[in-house]
XYZ file of N, CA and C in Angstrom:
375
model
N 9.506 16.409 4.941
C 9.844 15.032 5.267
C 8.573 14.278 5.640
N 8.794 13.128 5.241
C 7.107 12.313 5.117
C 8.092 11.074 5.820
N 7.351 10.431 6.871
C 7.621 9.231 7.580
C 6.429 8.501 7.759
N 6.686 7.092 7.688
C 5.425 5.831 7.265
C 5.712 4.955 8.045
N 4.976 4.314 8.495
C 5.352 3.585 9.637
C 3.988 2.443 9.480
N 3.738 1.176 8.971
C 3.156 -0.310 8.563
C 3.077 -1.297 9.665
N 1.926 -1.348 9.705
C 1.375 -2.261 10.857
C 0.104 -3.329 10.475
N 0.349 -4.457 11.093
C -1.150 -5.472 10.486
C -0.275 -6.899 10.361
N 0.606 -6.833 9.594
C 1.224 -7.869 8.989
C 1.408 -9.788 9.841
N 1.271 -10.434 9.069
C 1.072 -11.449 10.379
C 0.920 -12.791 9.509
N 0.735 -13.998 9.840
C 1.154 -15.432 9.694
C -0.942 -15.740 9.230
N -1.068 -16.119 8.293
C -2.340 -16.286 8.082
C -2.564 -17.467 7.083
N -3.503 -18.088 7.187
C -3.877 -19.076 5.989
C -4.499 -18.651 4.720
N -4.522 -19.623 3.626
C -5.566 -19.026 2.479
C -7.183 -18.799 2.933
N -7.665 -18.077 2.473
C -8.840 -17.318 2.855
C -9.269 -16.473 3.395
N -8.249 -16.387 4.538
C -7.912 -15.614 5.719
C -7.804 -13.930 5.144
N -8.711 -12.929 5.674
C -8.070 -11.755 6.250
C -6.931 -10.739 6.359
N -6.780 -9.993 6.210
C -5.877 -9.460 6.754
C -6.260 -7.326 6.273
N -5.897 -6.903 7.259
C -5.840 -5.297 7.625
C -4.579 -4.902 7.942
N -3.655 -4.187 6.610
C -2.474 -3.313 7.100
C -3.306 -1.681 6.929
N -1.926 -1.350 8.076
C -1.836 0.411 8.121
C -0.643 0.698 8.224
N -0.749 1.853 7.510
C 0.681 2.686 7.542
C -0.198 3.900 8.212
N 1.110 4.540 9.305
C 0.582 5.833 9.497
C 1.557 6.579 9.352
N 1.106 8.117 8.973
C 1.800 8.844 7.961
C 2.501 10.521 9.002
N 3.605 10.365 9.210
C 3.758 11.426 9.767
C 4.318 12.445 9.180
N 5.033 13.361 9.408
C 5.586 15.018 9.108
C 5.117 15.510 8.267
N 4.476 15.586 7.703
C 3.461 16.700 6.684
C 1.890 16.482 6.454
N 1.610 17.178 5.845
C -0.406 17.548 5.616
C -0.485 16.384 4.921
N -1.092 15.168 5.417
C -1.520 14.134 5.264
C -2.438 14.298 3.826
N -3.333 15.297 3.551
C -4.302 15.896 2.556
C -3.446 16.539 1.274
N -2.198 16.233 1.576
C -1.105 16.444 0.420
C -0.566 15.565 -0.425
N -0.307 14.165 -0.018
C -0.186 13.004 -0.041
C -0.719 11.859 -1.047
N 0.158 11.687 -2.271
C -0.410 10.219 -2.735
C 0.441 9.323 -2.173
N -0.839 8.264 -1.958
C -0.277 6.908 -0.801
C -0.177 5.782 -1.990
N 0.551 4.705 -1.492
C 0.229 3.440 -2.047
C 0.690 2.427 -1.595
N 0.043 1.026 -1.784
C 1.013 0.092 -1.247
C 1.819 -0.961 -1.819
N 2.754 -1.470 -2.177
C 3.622 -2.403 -2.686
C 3.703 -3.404 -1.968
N 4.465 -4.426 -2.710
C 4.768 -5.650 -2.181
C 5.971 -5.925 -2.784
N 6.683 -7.226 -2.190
C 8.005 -7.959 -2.661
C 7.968 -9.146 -2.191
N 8.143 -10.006 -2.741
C 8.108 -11.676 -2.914
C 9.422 -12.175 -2.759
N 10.530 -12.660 -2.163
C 11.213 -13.495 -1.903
C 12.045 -13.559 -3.085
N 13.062 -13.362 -3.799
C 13.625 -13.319 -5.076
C 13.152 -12.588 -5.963
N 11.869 -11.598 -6.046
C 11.117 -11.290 -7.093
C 11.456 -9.612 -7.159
N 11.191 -9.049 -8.032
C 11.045 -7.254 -7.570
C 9.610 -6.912 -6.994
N 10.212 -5.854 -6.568
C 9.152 -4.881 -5.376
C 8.294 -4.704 -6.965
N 6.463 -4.940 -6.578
C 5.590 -4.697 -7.559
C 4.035 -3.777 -6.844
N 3.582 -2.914 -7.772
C 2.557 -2.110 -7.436
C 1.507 -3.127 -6.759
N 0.711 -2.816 -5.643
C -0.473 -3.382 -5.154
C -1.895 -2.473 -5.325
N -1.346 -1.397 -4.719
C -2.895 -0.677 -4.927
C -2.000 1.009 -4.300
N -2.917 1.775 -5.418
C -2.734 2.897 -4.955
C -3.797 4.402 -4.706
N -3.629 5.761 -4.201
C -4.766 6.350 -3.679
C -4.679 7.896 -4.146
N -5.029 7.943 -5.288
C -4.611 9.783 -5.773
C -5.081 10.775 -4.834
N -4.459 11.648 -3.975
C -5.014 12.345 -3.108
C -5.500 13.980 -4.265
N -4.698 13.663 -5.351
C -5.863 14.843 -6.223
C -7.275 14.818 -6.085
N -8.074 13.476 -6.436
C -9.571 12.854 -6.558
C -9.989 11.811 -5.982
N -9.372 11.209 -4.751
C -9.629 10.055 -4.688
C -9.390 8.663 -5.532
N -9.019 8.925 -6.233
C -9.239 7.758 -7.338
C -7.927 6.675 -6.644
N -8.821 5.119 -6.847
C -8.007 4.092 -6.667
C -7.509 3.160 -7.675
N -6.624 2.658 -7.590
C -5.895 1.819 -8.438
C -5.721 0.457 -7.772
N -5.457 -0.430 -8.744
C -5.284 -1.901 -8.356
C -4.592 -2.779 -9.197
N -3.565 -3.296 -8.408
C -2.897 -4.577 -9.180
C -4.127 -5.456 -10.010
N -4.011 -5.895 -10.870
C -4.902 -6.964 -11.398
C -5.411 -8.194 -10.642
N -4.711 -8.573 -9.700
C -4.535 -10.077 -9.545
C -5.362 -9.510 -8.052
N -5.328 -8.169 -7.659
C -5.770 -8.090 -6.263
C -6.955 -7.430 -6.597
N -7.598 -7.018 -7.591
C -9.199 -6.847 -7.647
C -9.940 -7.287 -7.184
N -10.528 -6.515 -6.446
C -12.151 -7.627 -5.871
C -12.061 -8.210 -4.386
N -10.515 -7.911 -4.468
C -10.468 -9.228 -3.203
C -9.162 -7.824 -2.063
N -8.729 -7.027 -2.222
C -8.057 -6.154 -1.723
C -8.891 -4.339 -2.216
N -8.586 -3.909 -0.794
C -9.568 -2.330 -0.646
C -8.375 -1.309 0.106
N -7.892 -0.377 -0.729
C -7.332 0.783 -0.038
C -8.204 1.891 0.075
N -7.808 2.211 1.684
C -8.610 3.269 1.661
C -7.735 4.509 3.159
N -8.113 5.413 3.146
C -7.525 6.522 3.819
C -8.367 7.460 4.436
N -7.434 7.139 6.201
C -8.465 8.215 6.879
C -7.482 9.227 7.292
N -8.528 10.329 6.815
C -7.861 11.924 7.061
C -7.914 12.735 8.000
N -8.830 12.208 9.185
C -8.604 12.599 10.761
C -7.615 11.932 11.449
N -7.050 10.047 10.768
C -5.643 9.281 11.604
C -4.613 9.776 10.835
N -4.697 10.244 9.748
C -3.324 10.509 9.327
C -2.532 8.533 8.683
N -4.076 7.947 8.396
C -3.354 6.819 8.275
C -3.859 5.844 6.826
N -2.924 5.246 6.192
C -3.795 4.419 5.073
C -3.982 3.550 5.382
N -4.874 2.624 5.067
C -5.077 1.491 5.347
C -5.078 0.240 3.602
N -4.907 -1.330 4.033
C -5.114 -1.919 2.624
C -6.165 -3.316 3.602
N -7.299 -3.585 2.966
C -8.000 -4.185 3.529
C -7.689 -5.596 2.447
N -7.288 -6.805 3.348
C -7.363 -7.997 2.341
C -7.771 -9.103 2.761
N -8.498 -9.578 1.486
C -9.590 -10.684 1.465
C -9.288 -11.637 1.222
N -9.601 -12.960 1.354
C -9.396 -14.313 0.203
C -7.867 -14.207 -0.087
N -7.095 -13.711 0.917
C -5.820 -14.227 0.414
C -4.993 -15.556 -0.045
N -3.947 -15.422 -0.581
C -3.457 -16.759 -0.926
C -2.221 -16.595 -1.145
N -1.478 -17.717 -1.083
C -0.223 -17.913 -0.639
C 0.744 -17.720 -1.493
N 0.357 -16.872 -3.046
C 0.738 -15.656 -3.686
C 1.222 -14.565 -3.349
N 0.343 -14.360 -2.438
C 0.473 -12.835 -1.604
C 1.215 -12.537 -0.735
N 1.860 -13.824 -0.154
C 3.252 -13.635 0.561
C 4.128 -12.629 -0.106
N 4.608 -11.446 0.618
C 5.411 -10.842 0.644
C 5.683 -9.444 1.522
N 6.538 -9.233 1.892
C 6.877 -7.930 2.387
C 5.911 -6.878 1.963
N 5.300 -6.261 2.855
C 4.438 -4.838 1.972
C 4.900 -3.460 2.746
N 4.807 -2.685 1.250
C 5.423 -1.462 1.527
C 4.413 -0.329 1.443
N 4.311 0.457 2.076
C 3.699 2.121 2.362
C 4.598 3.238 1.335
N 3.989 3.217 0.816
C 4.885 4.843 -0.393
C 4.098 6.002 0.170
N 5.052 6.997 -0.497
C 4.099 8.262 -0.672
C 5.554 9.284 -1.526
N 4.299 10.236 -1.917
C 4.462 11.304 -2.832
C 3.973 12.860 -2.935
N 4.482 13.575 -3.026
C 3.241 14.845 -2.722
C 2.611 15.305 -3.843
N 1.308 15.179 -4.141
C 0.496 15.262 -5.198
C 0.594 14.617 -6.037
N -0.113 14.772 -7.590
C -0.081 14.457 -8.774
C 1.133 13.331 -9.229
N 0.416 11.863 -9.570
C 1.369 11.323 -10.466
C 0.794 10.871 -11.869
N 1.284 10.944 -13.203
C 0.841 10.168 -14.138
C 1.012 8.578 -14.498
N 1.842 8.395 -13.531
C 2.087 6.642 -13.285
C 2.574 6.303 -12.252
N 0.825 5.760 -11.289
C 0.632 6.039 -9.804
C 1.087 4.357 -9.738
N 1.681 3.697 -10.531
C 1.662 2.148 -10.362
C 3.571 2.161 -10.611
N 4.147 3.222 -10.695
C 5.596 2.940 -10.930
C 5.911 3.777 -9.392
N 7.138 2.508 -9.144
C 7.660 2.974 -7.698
C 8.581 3.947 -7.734
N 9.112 4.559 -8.890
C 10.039 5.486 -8.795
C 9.437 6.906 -8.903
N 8.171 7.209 -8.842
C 7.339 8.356 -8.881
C 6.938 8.824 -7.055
N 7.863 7.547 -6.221
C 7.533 7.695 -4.612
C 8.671 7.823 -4.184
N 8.297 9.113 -3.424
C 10.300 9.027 -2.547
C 10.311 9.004 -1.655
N 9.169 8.329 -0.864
C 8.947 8.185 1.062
C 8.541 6.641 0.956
N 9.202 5.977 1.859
C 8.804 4.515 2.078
C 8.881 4.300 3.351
N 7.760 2.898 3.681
C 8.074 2.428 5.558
C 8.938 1.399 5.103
N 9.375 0.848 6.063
C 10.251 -0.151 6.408
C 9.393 -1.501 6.243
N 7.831 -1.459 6.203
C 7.329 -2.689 5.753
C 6.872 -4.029 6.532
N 6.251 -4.358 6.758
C 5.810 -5.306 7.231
C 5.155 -6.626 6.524
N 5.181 -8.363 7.112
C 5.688 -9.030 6.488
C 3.931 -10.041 6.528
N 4.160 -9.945 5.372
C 2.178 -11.316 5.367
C 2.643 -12.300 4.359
N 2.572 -13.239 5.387
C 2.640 -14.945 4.967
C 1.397 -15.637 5.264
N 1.278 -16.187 3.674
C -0.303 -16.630 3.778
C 0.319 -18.045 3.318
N -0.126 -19.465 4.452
C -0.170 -20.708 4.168
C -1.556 -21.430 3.628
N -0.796 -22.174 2.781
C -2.121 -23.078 1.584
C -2.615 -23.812 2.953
């Protein structure tokens, strides 16, 4: 059993900042592919960025290149999504996944069967 638990989330303007974490409890954290999602207000839940715990390797929505950084520490047991230059696009609910090991399509949400409950970033123009 894998439990996630999303923190950071908060009322921000365009340009503005923002640092979520999920922290990851009941199993070997070093087992773990993480990722994070989002959901928009009428829209479906869509991939944001994700973290292969096979190699490290990261993934990224298109639209959040350059300007959003996942990354994972393995002494907190916690992921983190670092975001930049936001904009009032980016409003939406964000979600913490996970998986244990290996996926071949680390950007589809049905390859994750642990989710947090999510926390909420509203970015005003």
């Amino acid at each position: 059993q894998v439990r996630l638990v999303e923190s950071g989330g908060g009322l921000v303007q365009a340009g503005d900042s923002l640092t979520l974490s999920c922290a990851v409890s009941g199993s070997t954290f070093s087992r773990i592919t993480l990722a994070w999602f989002r959901q928009a207000p009428g829209k479906e839940r869509e991939f944001v960025a994700g973290n292969m715990v096979t190699d490290d390797s990261t993934y990224y929505k298109d639209s959040v290149k350059g300007r959003f950084a996942i990354s994972r520490d393995n002494d907190r047991n916690t992921l983190y999504l670092q975001m930049n230059n936001l904009a009032p696009d980016d409003t939406a609910m964000y979600f913490c996944a996970a998986r244990f090991g290996f996926t071949n399509a680390p950007t589809n949400e049905s390859r994750y069967g642990y989710w947090g409950q999510g926390t909420q970033v509203t970015v005003s123009s």
